[in-house]
């Protein structure tokens, strides 16, 4: 077990509280101290208010002393992504163009955290409108990857990925509409589950949009699902309340025996998979086989037309949103996002219809391709983390989504998909393995991920804050 309280998993902290061997106040102080050493290097957080953190921790401590915790994460530090509203706080959506009106209520994931006694540490940073896979923002400082501060943590759950990898407590909430949970998880070496659409209620709901846990371990994510998957009527796309045995996530490596696993090594669109990424995923597939799974290659099912169609629809949506802003506010949006959105200005109605249709074609193709398998494994992205200052791997607003070909199909098919670390590049950057399951099989994906966690190679130590004598140079 780690010596430092900020390193403990959520289940371990709960056990310490139960035994009265540590208090939520001591844990909050430990996390705040660790954040103080790290944060000015990473820029993962905003609205960090130590007094409010300690106030929540003291209330939790009192509940534990009475033997009356509110829920399974009472006293555990949690971060919440910028775009998940928290009552009384502004929701900037990563952009300087947003009107900073305090939110009237907690969005569903934030409400579940508070109902369960979670200690909200801070909000986490994100890029403008969540439309980048990097930590570049016109509102927040540039977020950086703890493994290499010259690299991006990914996005759009940028700060959440960096915070989890850096050890800002065990539980973090991000969101995902095309890979925004899994991409930062893969590039930061952590675990995440993008659940089935509607499994975790969110407000506002949107086609393909999901909230999910971002953690260092599968155990932390499973515990967090117990909290986040509770119903909320505000999400009109949410699934019916279901009593899922999240605590049975650890079915052991035996879970893999006899499973039919599809191995997808080419997305069918976008950038080619880099050799180090391919090698790591092939090595993971070999470990699945050694554990008794039947692994078979899959042919790519995405097409460039599908990817481009989704891209073009999102451009038009953003174009309409930005046109509605006063010119002085639109001018504050990242130039990359402005160029990307403005490129849709001349799209015809027919072109928009054909772009929207690609979402449906993606869904059909994904479900059909996965039907022969119990689970599908693939890279999370074609490359490891790219330079922190770039908006995307191509850094080209006319080719912005060439890295999401493995992740976005599972948003459109509503299937659960996880990211778990499966290796490192020669320079020490993490490499993410995506594990996707059938729609509604969120627990099964967690169980397969846990099985892989047990059989994968030994993991490298988590990055630590640099000594204060070392200064990062951009």
Short mmCIF file of C-alpha atoms in Angstrom, two decimals:
data_model
loop_
_atom_site.label_atom_id
_atom_site.label_comp_id
_atom_site.label_asym_id
_atom_site.label_seq_id
_atom_site.Cartn_x
_atom_site.Cartn_y
_atom_site.Cartn_z
CA UNK A 1 0.00 0.00 0.00
CA UNK A 2 1.38 3.47 -0.81
CA UNK A 3 2.77 5.53 2.04
CA UNK A 4 1.33 8.87 0.89
CA UNK A 5 -2.41 9.31 1.46
CA UNK A 6 -2.91 11.02 -1.91
CA UNK A 7 -1.73 7.80 -3.63
CA UNK A 8 -4.38 5.54 -2.11
CA UNK A 9 -7.23 4.13 -4.16
CA UNK A 10 -10.80 5.04 -3.28
CA UNK A 11 -11.58 1.59 -1.80
CA UNK A 12 -8.40 1.79 0.29
CA UNK A 13 -9.36 5.23 1.61
CA UNK A 14 -12.84 4.03 2.54
CA UNK A 15 -11.29 1.14 4.45
CA UNK A 16 -8.95 3.53 6.28
CA UNK A 17 -11.91 5.72 7.23
CA UNK A 18 -13.89 2.72 8.40
CA UNK A 19 -11.01 1.60 10.63
CA UNK A 20 -10.37 5.19 11.77
CA UNK A 21 -6.76 4.89 10.63
CA UNK A 22 -7.02 8.07 8.55
CA UNK A 23 -9.56 10.87 8.26
CA UNK A 24 -10.99 12.67 5.23
CA UNK A 25 -9.35 15.84 6.52
CA UNK A 26 -5.89 14.22 6.54
CA UNK A 27 -6.48 12.91 3.02
CA UNK A 28 -7.69 16.29 1.76
CA UNK A 29 -4.62 17.97 3.25
CA UNK A 30 -2.34 15.38 1.64
CA UNK A 31 -3.95 15.83 -1.78
CA UNK A 32 -3.87 19.62 -1.54
CA UNK A 33 -0.17 19.49 -0.63
CA UNK A 34 0.57 17.21 -3.58
CA UNK A 35 -1.44 19.47 -5.91
CA UNK A 36 0.56 22.47 -4.70
CA UNK A 37 3.79 20.72 -5.75
CA UNK A 38 2.45 19.66 -9.17
CA UNK A 39 -0.17 22.07 -10.40
CA UNK A 40 1.90 25.02 -11.60
CA UNK A 41 3.64 22.55 -13.92
CA UNK A 42 0.46 20.88 -15.26
CA UNK A 43 -2.47 23.34 -15.22
CA UNK A 44 -4.99 20.56 -14.74
CA UNK A 45 -7.34 22.44 -12.40
CA UNK A 46 -9.41 25.56 -12.00
CA UNK A 47 -11.68 26.66 -9.15
CA UNK A 48 -9.27 25.08 -6.67
CA UNK A 49 -10.48 26.43 -3.33
CA UNK A 50 -8.64 24.77 -0.41
CA UNK A 51 -10.96 26.24 2.24
CA UNK A 52 -14.01 24.69 0.57
CA UNK A 53 -12.18 21.37 0.16
CA UNK A 54 -11.36 21.25 3.87
CA UNK A 55 -14.90 22.27 4.80
CA UNK A 56 -16.27 19.28 2.85
CA UNK A 57 -13.63 17.01 4.38
CA UNK A 58 -14.51 18.09 7.93
CA UNK A 59 -18.19 17.36 7.28
CA UNK A 60 -17.25 13.91 5.98
CA UNK A 61 -15.01 13.27 8.98
CA UNK A 62 -17.93 14.06 11.29
CA UNK A 63 -20.16 11.60 9.42
CA UNK A 64 -17.56 8.84 9.68
CA UNK A 65 -17.14 9.51 13.42
CA UNK A 66 -20.91 9.07 13.77
CA UNK A 67 -20.73 5.87 11.71
CA UNK A 68 -23.04 7.42 9.12
CA UNK A 69 -21.25 7.91 5.77
CA UNK A 70 -23.49 9.22 2.98
CA UNK A 71 -22.36 6.73 0.34
CA UNK A 72 -19.56 4.59 -1.07
CA UNK A 73 -17.18 7.51 -1.75
CA UNK A 74 -17.79 9.63 1.37
CA UNK A 75 -14.60 11.60 2.04
CA UNK A 76 -12.85 10.61 -1.20
CA UNK A 77 -11.38 13.50 -3.26
CA UNK A 78 -13.02 13.95 -6.67
CA UNK A 79 -12.39 16.30 -9.59
CA UNK A 80 -15.14 17.29 -12.03
CA UNK A 81 -14.61 18.46 -15.61
CA UNK A 82 -15.24 22.13 -16.47
CA UNK A 83 -18.29 21.31 -18.66
CA UNK A 84 -20.15 19.46 -15.89
CA UNK A 85 -22.04 22.19 -14.06
CA UNK A 86 -21.50 22.68 -10.33
CA UNK A 87 -23.99 24.87 -8.50
CA UNK A 88 -22.86 28.45 -7.98
CA UNK A 89 -19.83 28.12 -10.27
CA UNK A 90 -19.32 29.35 -13.84
CA UNK A 91 -19.11 26.77 -16.61
CA UNK A 92 -16.69 28.28 -19.14
CA UNK A 93 -16.55 25.23 -21.46
CA UNK A 94 -12.85 25.88 -21.89
CA UNK A 95 -13.33 29.11 -23.84
CA UNK A 96 -12.87 32.79 -23.06
CA UNK A 97 -15.99 33.46 -25.18
CA UNK A 98 -18.40 32.03 -22.59
CA UNK A 99 -20.60 34.15 -20.37
CA UNK A 100 -19.47 33.19 -16.85
CA UNK A 101 -22.92 32.92 -15.26
CA UNK A 102 -22.98 30.76 -12.09
CA UNK A 103 -24.75 27.45 -12.64
CA UNK A 104 -28.17 27.18 -11.01
CA UNK A 105 -27.75 23.50 -10.12
CA UNK A 106 -25.31 20.61 -10.12
CA UNK A 107 -25.37 18.56 -13.33
CA UNK A 108 -26.20 14.87 -12.69
CA UNK A 109 -22.62 13.56 -12.20
CA UNK A 110 -21.79 16.39 -9.79
CA UNK A 111 -25.05 15.84 -7.91
CA UNK A 112 -24.26 12.12 -7.48
CA UNK A 113 -20.82 12.98 -6.08
CA UNK A 114 -22.23 15.34 -3.48
CA UNK A 115 -25.07 12.97 -2.53
CA UNK A 116 -22.45 10.29 -1.85
CA UNK A 117 -20.20 12.53 0.23
CA UNK A 118 -17.40 12.89 -2.29
CA UNK A 119 -15.05 15.80 -1.55
CA UNK A 120 -14.97 18.01 -4.65
CA UNK A 121 -11.33 19.04 -4.98
CA UNK A 122 -11.69 21.28 -8.05
CA UNK A 123 -12.93 21.47 -11.61
CA UNK A 124 -10.59 20.28 -14.38
CA UNK A 125 -9.50 22.12 -17.49
CA UNK A 126 -10.55 21.49 -21.10
CA UNK A 127 -10.11 23.03 -24.58
CA UNK A 128 -12.59 25.42 -26.19
CA UNK A 129 -16.04 23.80 -26.32
CA UNK A 130 -14.43 20.37 -25.87
CA UNK A 131 -13.68 20.26 -29.58
CA UNK A 132 -9.95 19.46 -29.36
CA UNK A 133 -8.01 16.41 -28.24
CA UNK A 134 -5.45 18.62 -26.52
CA UNK A 135 -5.19 20.89 -23.50
CA UNK A 136 -5.12 24.08 -25.59
CA UNK A 137 -7.69 26.61 -24.36
CA UNK A 138 -8.45 30.30 -24.69
CA UNK A 139 -9.69 30.34 -21.08
CA UNK A 140 -7.46 27.92 -19.14
CA UNK A 141 -3.69 27.76 -19.07
CA UNK A 142 -2.17 25.11 -21.35
CA UNK A 143 -2.60 21.67 -19.75
CA UNK A 144 0.41 19.36 -19.81
CA UNK A 145 1.08 15.62 -19.52
CA UNK A 146 2.74 14.50 -16.26
CA UNK A 147 4.75 11.83 -18.09
CA UNK A 148 6.37 14.48 -20.31
CA UNK A 149 5.36 18.10 -19.79
CA UNK A 150 6.28 18.90 -23.36
CA UNK A 151 3.38 16.67 -24.45
CA UNK A 152 -0.38 17.09 -24.28
CA UNK A 153 -2.47 15.13 -21.78
CA UNK A 154 -5.04 14.82 -24.57
CA UNK A 155 -8.57 16.09 -24.54
CA UNK A 156 -11.11 17.17 -24.23
CA UNK A 157 -10.93 15.77 -20.66
CA UNK A 158 -7.45 17.27 -20.50
CA UNK A 159 -7.17 18.28 -16.88
CA UNK A 160 -8.89 15.12 -15.67
CA UNK A 161 -6.37 12.90 -17.47
CA UNK A 162 -3.43 14.90 -16.14
CA UNK A 163 -4.89 15.02 -12.62
CA UNK A 164 -5.42 11.26 -12.46
CA UNK A 165 -1.92 10.48 -13.70
CA UNK A 166 -0.40 13.05 -11.34
CA UNK A 167 -2.15 11.63 -8.29
CA UNK A 168 -4.63 14.40 -7.48
CA UNK A 169 -6.68 11.85 -5.54
CA UNK A 170 -8.26 8.71 -7.01
CA UNK A 171 -11.52 9.82 -8.71
CA UNK A 172 -12.03 12.11 -11.69
CA UNK A 173 -15.00 12.69 -14.02
CA UNK A 174 -14.62 13.44 -17.72
CA UNK A 175 -16.88 13.42 -20.77
CA UNK A 176 -16.61 11.91 -24.24
CA UNK A 177 -18.35 12.44 -27.59
CA UNK A 178 -15.67 11.09 -29.94
CA UNK A 179 -12.86 9.96 -27.65
CA UNK A 180 -12.56 12.69 -25.01
CA UNK A 181 -12.31 10.21 -22.12
CA UNK A 182 -10.27 7.51 -23.82
CA UNK A 183 -7.74 9.68 -25.67
CA UNK A 184 -6.44 11.46 -22.55
CA UNK A 185 -6.63 8.20 -20.61
CA UNK A 186 -4.49 6.48 -23.25
CA UNK A 187 -1.97 9.31 -23.43
CA UNK A 188 -1.77 9.67 -19.64
CA UNK A 189 -1.54 5.93 -18.86
CA UNK A 190 -4.70 5.82 -16.74
CA UNK A 191 -7.98 3.87 -16.92
CA UNK A 192 -11.35 5.08 -18.12
CA UNK A 193 -14.70 3.67 -19.13
CA UNK A 194 -16.84 5.45 -21.70
CA UNK A 195 -20.09 3.77 -20.71
CA UNK A 196 -23.05 2.81 -22.85
CA UNK A 197 -25.01 5.88 -23.88
CA UNK A 198 -27.30 6.83 -21.02
CA UNK A 199 -25.65 4.64 -18.38
CA UNK A 200 -24.40 7.72 -16.53
CA UNK A 201 -27.01 10.48 -16.72
CA UNK A 202 -25.69 13.78 -18.04
CA UNK A 203 -27.19 17.19 -18.72
CA UNK A 204 -27.43 18.28 -21.44
CA UNK A 205 -27.62 14.88 -23.19
CA UNK A 206 -26.48 14.68 -26.79
CA UNK A 207 -25.98 12.00 -29.45
CA UNK A 208 -22.86 10.05 -28.53
CA UNK A 209 -22.13 12.09 -25.39
CA UNK A 210 -21.14 10.23 -22.23
CA UNK A 211 -19.65 11.03 -18.85
CA UNK A 212 -17.30 8.55 -17.25
CA UNK A 213 -14.79 7.83 -14.51
CA UNK A 214 -11.09 8.55 -15.05
CA UNK A 215 -8.91 6.72 -12.54
CA UNK A 216 -5.58 4.96 -12.08
CA UNK A 217 -7.20 1.55 -11.53
CA UNK A 218 -10.20 -0.46 -12.69
CA UNK A 219 -11.25 -0.89 -9.03
CA UNK A 220 -11.60 2.87 -8.60
CA UNK A 221 -13.68 3.17 -11.77
CA UNK A 222 -15.96 0.29 -10.71
CA UNK A 223 -16.61 1.91 -7.33
CA UNK A 224 -17.28 5.25 -9.01
CA UNK A 225 -19.75 3.66 -11.44
CA UNK A 226 -21.80 2.63 -8.41
CA UNK A 227 -22.28 6.35 -7.73
CA UNK A 228 -22.41 7.88 -11.21
CA UNK A 229 -24.82 5.38 -12.80
CA UNK A 230 -27.73 6.31 -10.54
CA UNK A 231 -30.77 7.68 -12.42
CA UNK A 232 -31.53 11.33 -13.11
CA UNK A 233 -34.69 12.46 -14.91
CA UNK A 234 -32.89 15.41 -16.52
CA UNK A 235 -31.19 13.06 -18.99
CA UNK A 236 -33.87 12.24 -21.54
CA UNK A 237 -31.54 9.66 -23.14
CA UNK A 238 -30.68 7.85 -19.90
CA UNK A 239 -31.12 4.11 -19.46
CA UNK A 240 -33.65 2.70 -16.99
CA UNK A 241 -32.31 2.36 -13.45
CA UNK A 242 -30.63 -1.01 -13.11
CA UNK A 243 -29.10 -2.80 -10.14
CA UNK A 244 -25.70 -3.67 -11.62
CA UNK A 245 -23.27 -5.56 -9.38
CA UNK A 246 -20.37 -3.19 -10.02
CA UNK A 247 -18.40 -4.76 -7.15
CA UNK A 248 -18.14 -8.01 -9.12
CA UNK A 249 -15.78 -6.25 -11.55
CA UNK A 250 -12.89 -8.46 -10.44
CA UNK A 251 -13.70 -11.79 -12.06
CA UNK A 252 -9.98 -12.60 -12.37
CA UNK A 253 -7.99 -13.54 -15.45
CA UNK A 254 -10.33 -16.53 -15.81
CA UNK A 255 -12.83 -14.08 -17.28
CA UNK A 256 -10.82 -14.19 -20.52
CA UNK A 257 -10.94 -17.96 -21.05
CA UNK A 258 -12.93 -18.80 -24.15
CA UNK A 259 -13.85 -15.22 -25.00
CA UNK A 260 -13.97 -14.29 -28.67
CA UNK A 261 -11.80 -11.19 -29.02
CA UNK A 262 -11.62 -9.13 -32.21
CA UNK A 263 -8.25 -7.46 -32.85
CA UNK A 264 -8.60 -4.20 -34.80
CA UNK A 265 -5.24 -2.79 -35.83
CA UNK A 266 -6.37 -0.38 -38.57
CA UNK A 267 -9.13 2.17 -38.15
CA UNK A 268 -9.97 2.39 -41.86
CA UNK A 269 -9.64 6.18 -41.79
CA UNK A 270 -7.39 8.91 -40.53
CA UNK A 271 -3.71 8.63 -39.67
CA UNK A 272 -1.84 5.32 -39.85
CA UNK A 273 -1.01 3.52 -36.60
CA UNK A 274 2.56 4.19 -35.51
CA UNK A 275 4.80 1.10 -35.12
CA UNK A 276 5.28 1.39 -31.35
CA UNK A 277 1.53 1.59 -30.81
CA UNK A 278 0.85 -1.40 -33.06
CA UNK A 279 3.53 -3.47 -31.34
CA UNK A 280 2.12 -2.73 -27.88
CA UNK A 281 -1.43 -3.66 -28.92
CA UNK A 282 -0.23 -6.87 -30.61
CA UNK A 283 1.62 -7.76 -27.40
CA UNK A 284 -1.60 -7.19 -25.45
CA UNK A 285 -3.46 -9.47 -27.87
CA UNK A 286 -0.86 -12.17 -27.24
CA UNK A 287 -1.47 -11.87 -23.48
CA UNK A 288 -5.21 -12.32 -24.09
CA UNK A 289 -4.44 -15.48 -26.07
CA UNK A 290 -2.16 -16.83 -23.34
CA UNK A 291 -5.00 -16.32 -20.87
CA UNK A 292 -7.30 -18.50 -23.00
CA UNK A 293 -9.11 -16.00 -25.19
CA UNK A 294 -9.60 -16.67 -28.90
CA UNK A 295 -8.24 -13.62 -30.72
CA UNK A 296 -9.06 -13.06 -34.38
CA UNK A 297 -8.12 -10.15 -36.67
CA UNK A 298 -10.82 -7.71 -37.75
CA UNK A 299 -11.05 -5.80 -40.97
CA UNK A 300 -11.47 -2.03 -40.68
CA UNK A 301 -15.10 -0.95 -40.74
CA UNK A 302 -14.83 2.83 -40.54
CA UNK A 303 -14.33 4.86 -43.73
CA UNK A 304 -12.89 8.29 -44.35
CA UNK A 305 -16.34 9.37 -45.54
CA UNK A 306 -17.81 8.46 -42.15
CA UNK A 307 -15.14 10.37 -40.28
CA UNK A 308 -15.39 13.37 -42.60
CA UNK A 309 -19.18 13.43 -42.36
CA UNK A 310 -19.11 13.60 -38.56
CA UNK A 311 -16.40 16.26 -38.72
CA UNK A 312 -18.42 18.35 -41.19
CA UNK A 313 -21.60 18.14 -39.12
CA UNK A 314 -19.72 19.22 -35.98
CA UNK A 315 -18.20 22.10 -37.98
CA UNK A 316 -21.66 23.28 -38.98
CA UNK A 317 -22.95 22.97 -35.42
CA UNK A 318 -20.02 25.04 -34.16
CA UNK A 319 -20.39 27.52 -37.03
CA UNK A 320 -24.01 28.12 -36.01
CA UNK A 321 -23.04 28.43 -32.34
CA UNK A 322 -20.22 30.90 -33.03
CA UNK A 323 -22.35 32.98 -35.42
CA UNK A 324 -24.79 33.50 -32.56
CA UNK A 325 -22.06 35.16 -30.48
CA UNK A 326 -21.40 38.91 -30.56
CA UNK A 327 -18.27 39.54 -32.71
CA UNK A 328 -16.19 40.60 -29.72
CA UNK A 329 -16.92 37.29 -27.96
CA UNK A 330 -16.37 35.15 -31.05
CA UNK A 331 -12.95 36.81 -31.42
CA UNK A 332 -11.93 35.27 -28.08
CA UNK A 333 -12.36 31.68 -29.34
CA UNK A 334 -9.16 29.86 -30.29
CA UNK A 335 -8.28 30.77 -33.91
CA UNK A 336 -8.01 27.05 -34.74
CA UNK A 337 -11.62 26.50 -33.66
CA UNK A 338 -12.78 29.60 -35.52
CA UNK A 339 -11.12 28.42 -38.75
CA UNK A 340 -12.57 24.96 -38.35
CA UNK A 341 -16.11 26.23 -37.76
CA UNK A 342 -15.99 28.95 -40.42
CA UNK A 343 -15.02 26.35 -43.03
CA UNK A 344 -18.67 25.18 -42.90
CA UNK A 345 -20.04 28.59 -43.99
CA UNK A 346 -20.79 27.47 -47.55
CA UNK A 347 -22.16 24.00 -46.79
CA UNK A 348 -25.51 23.40 -48.48
CA UNK A 349 -28.47 21.82 -46.75
CA UNK A 350 -27.93 18.69 -48.82
CA UNK A 351 -24.29 18.51 -47.73
CA UNK A 352 -25.31 18.81 -44.09
CA UNK A 353 -27.85 16.01 -44.55
CA UNK A 354 -25.21 13.71 -46.04
CA UNK A 355 -22.84 14.61 -43.20
CA UNK A 356 -25.46 13.73 -40.57
CA UNK A 357 -26.20 10.45 -42.34
CA UNK A 358 -22.63 9.32 -41.68
CA UNK A 359 -23.45 9.05 -37.95
CA UNK A 360 -26.09 6.44 -38.79
CA UNK A 361 -23.81 4.59 -41.21
CA UNK A 362 -21.07 4.54 -38.56
CA UNK A 363 -23.46 3.04 -36.03
CA UNK A 364 -24.59 0.29 -38.40
CA UNK A 365 -21.04 -0.57 -39.48
CA UNK A 366 -19.74 -0.70 -35.91
CA UNK A 367 -22.46 -2.95 -34.55
CA UNK A 368 -22.19 -5.29 -37.56
CA UNK A 369 -18.39 -5.54 -37.31
CA UNK A 370 -18.50 -6.31 -33.59
CA UNK A 371 -21.32 -8.87 -33.76
CA UNK A 372 -18.96 -11.84 -34.23
CA UNK A 373 -17.03 -11.07 -31.03
CA UNK A 374 -17.59 -10.80 -27.30
CA UNK A 375 -15.16 -7.87 -27.08
CA UNK A 376 -12.97 -5.87 -29.45
CA UNK A 377 -9.47 -4.61 -28.66
CA UNK A 378 -7.63 -1.91 -30.58
CA UNK A 379 -5.34 1.05 -30.12
CA UNK A 380 -7.03 4.03 -28.48
CA UNK A 381 -5.24 6.29 -30.94
CA UNK A 382 -2.77 5.86 -33.79
CA UNK A 383 -0.01 7.72 -31.94
CA UNK A 384 1.22 8.51 -28.44
CA UNK A 385 0.84 11.98 -26.92
CA UNK A 386 1.82 14.81 -29.27
CA UNK A 387 3.36 18.23 -28.43
CA UNK A 388 1.40 20.16 -25.82
CA UNK A 389 1.04 23.36 -27.83
CA UNK A 390 -0.66 21.73 -30.83
CA UNK A 391 -4.43 21.73 -31.22
CA UNK A 392 -4.42 18.24 -32.78
CA UNK A 393 -1.86 15.73 -34.09
CA UNK A 394 -2.10 17.24 -37.60
CA UNK A 395 -2.45 20.80 -36.23
CA UNK A 396 -4.62 21.40 -39.30
CA UNK A 397 -8.17 22.73 -38.72
CA UNK A 398 -9.25 21.23 -42.06
CA UNK A 399 -8.03 17.76 -40.96
CA UNK A 400 -8.68 17.92 -37.23
CA UNK A 401 -10.04 14.48 -36.34
CA UNK A 402 -7.64 12.11 -38.08
CA UNK A 403 -6.77 10.46 -34.73
CA UNK A 404 -10.27 9.46 -33.52
CA UNK A 405 -11.01 6.64 -35.96
CA UNK A 406 -10.75 3.97 -33.23
CA UNK A 407 -12.76 5.80 -30.58
CA UNK A 408 -15.63 7.65 -32.29
CA UNK A 409 -17.45 4.59 -33.71
CA UNK A 410 -18.29 3.38 -30.19
CA UNK A 411 -19.87 6.71 -29.32
CA UNK A 412 -22.20 6.39 -32.29
CA UNK A 413 -22.99 2.70 -31.66
CA UNK A 414 -23.63 3.48 -27.94
CA UNK A 415 -21.28 0.65 -26.90
CA UNK A 416 -19.12 0.77 -23.76
CA UNK A 417 -15.40 1.17 -24.43
CA UNK A 418 -12.50 1.45 -22.00
CA UNK A 419 -8.90 2.60 -22.23
CA UNK A 420 -6.20 0.87 -20.21
CA UNK A 421 -2.44 1.22 -20.44
CA UNK A 422 -0.75 -1.56 -22.41
CA UNK A 423 2.85 -0.38 -22.74
CA UNK A 424 5.23 2.51 -23.27
CA UNK A 425 7.13 4.06 -26.13
CA UNK A 426 10.93 4.08 -26.17
CA UNK A 427 10.76 7.60 -24.74
CA UNK A 428 8.48 6.48 -21.89
CA UNK A 429 5.07 7.69 -23.08
CA UNK A 430 2.06 5.49 -22.21
CA UNK A 431 0.15 3.58 -24.91
CA UNK A 432 -3.58 2.98 -24.51
CA UNK A 433 -5.47 -0.22 -25.34
CA UNK A 434 -9.17 0.17 -26.11
CA UNK A 435 -11.53 -2.59 -24.96
CA UNK A 436 -15.05 -2.34 -26.39
CA UNK A 437 -18.05 -4.51 -25.56
CA UNK A 438 -21.64 -4.98 -26.67
CA UNK A 439 -24.16 -2.27 -25.87
CA UNK A 440 -25.15 -2.34 -22.17
CA UNK A 441 -22.26 -4.69 -21.22
CA UNK A 442 -20.49 -2.05 -19.15
CA UNK A 443 -19.74 -4.48 -16.31
CA UNK A 444 -18.29 -7.00 -18.77
CA UNK A 445 -15.92 -4.38 -20.17
CA UNK A 446 -14.78 -3.57 -16.64
CA UNK A 447 -14.23 -7.27 -15.95
CA UNK A 448 -12.17 -7.75 -19.12
CA UNK A 449 -10.17 -4.62 -18.32
CA UNK A 450 -9.53 -5.91 -14.80
CA UNK A 451 -8.41 -9.25 -16.22
CA UNK A 452 -5.95 -7.44 -18.50
CA UNK A 453 -4.78 -5.33 -15.56
CA UNK A 454 -3.83 -8.61 -13.85
CA UNK A 455 -1.92 -10.12 -16.80
CA UNK A 456 -0.22 -7.08 -18.33
CA UNK A 457 3.45 -6.31 -17.84
CA UNK A 458 4.58 -4.48 -14.72
CA UNK A 459 3.67 -0.81 -14.85
CA UNK A 460 6.18 1.99 -14.44
CA UNK A 461 5.99 4.23 -11.37
CA UNK A 462 3.61 7.16 -11.68
CA UNK A 463 5.29 10.48 -12.53
CA UNK A 464 6.26 12.69 -9.60
CA UNK A 465 6.41 16.48 -9.36
CA UNK A 466 9.72 17.91 -10.58
CA UNK A 467 12.06 19.39 -8.02
CA UNK A 468 11.56 23.10 -7.68
CA UNK A 469 15.06 23.72 -9.02
CA UNK A 470 14.01 22.33 -12.40
CA UNK A 471 12.00 24.68 -14.62
CA UNK A 472 10.09 23.55 -17.70
CA UNK A 473 11.05 25.28 -20.92
CA UNK A 474 8.41 25.49 -23.66
#
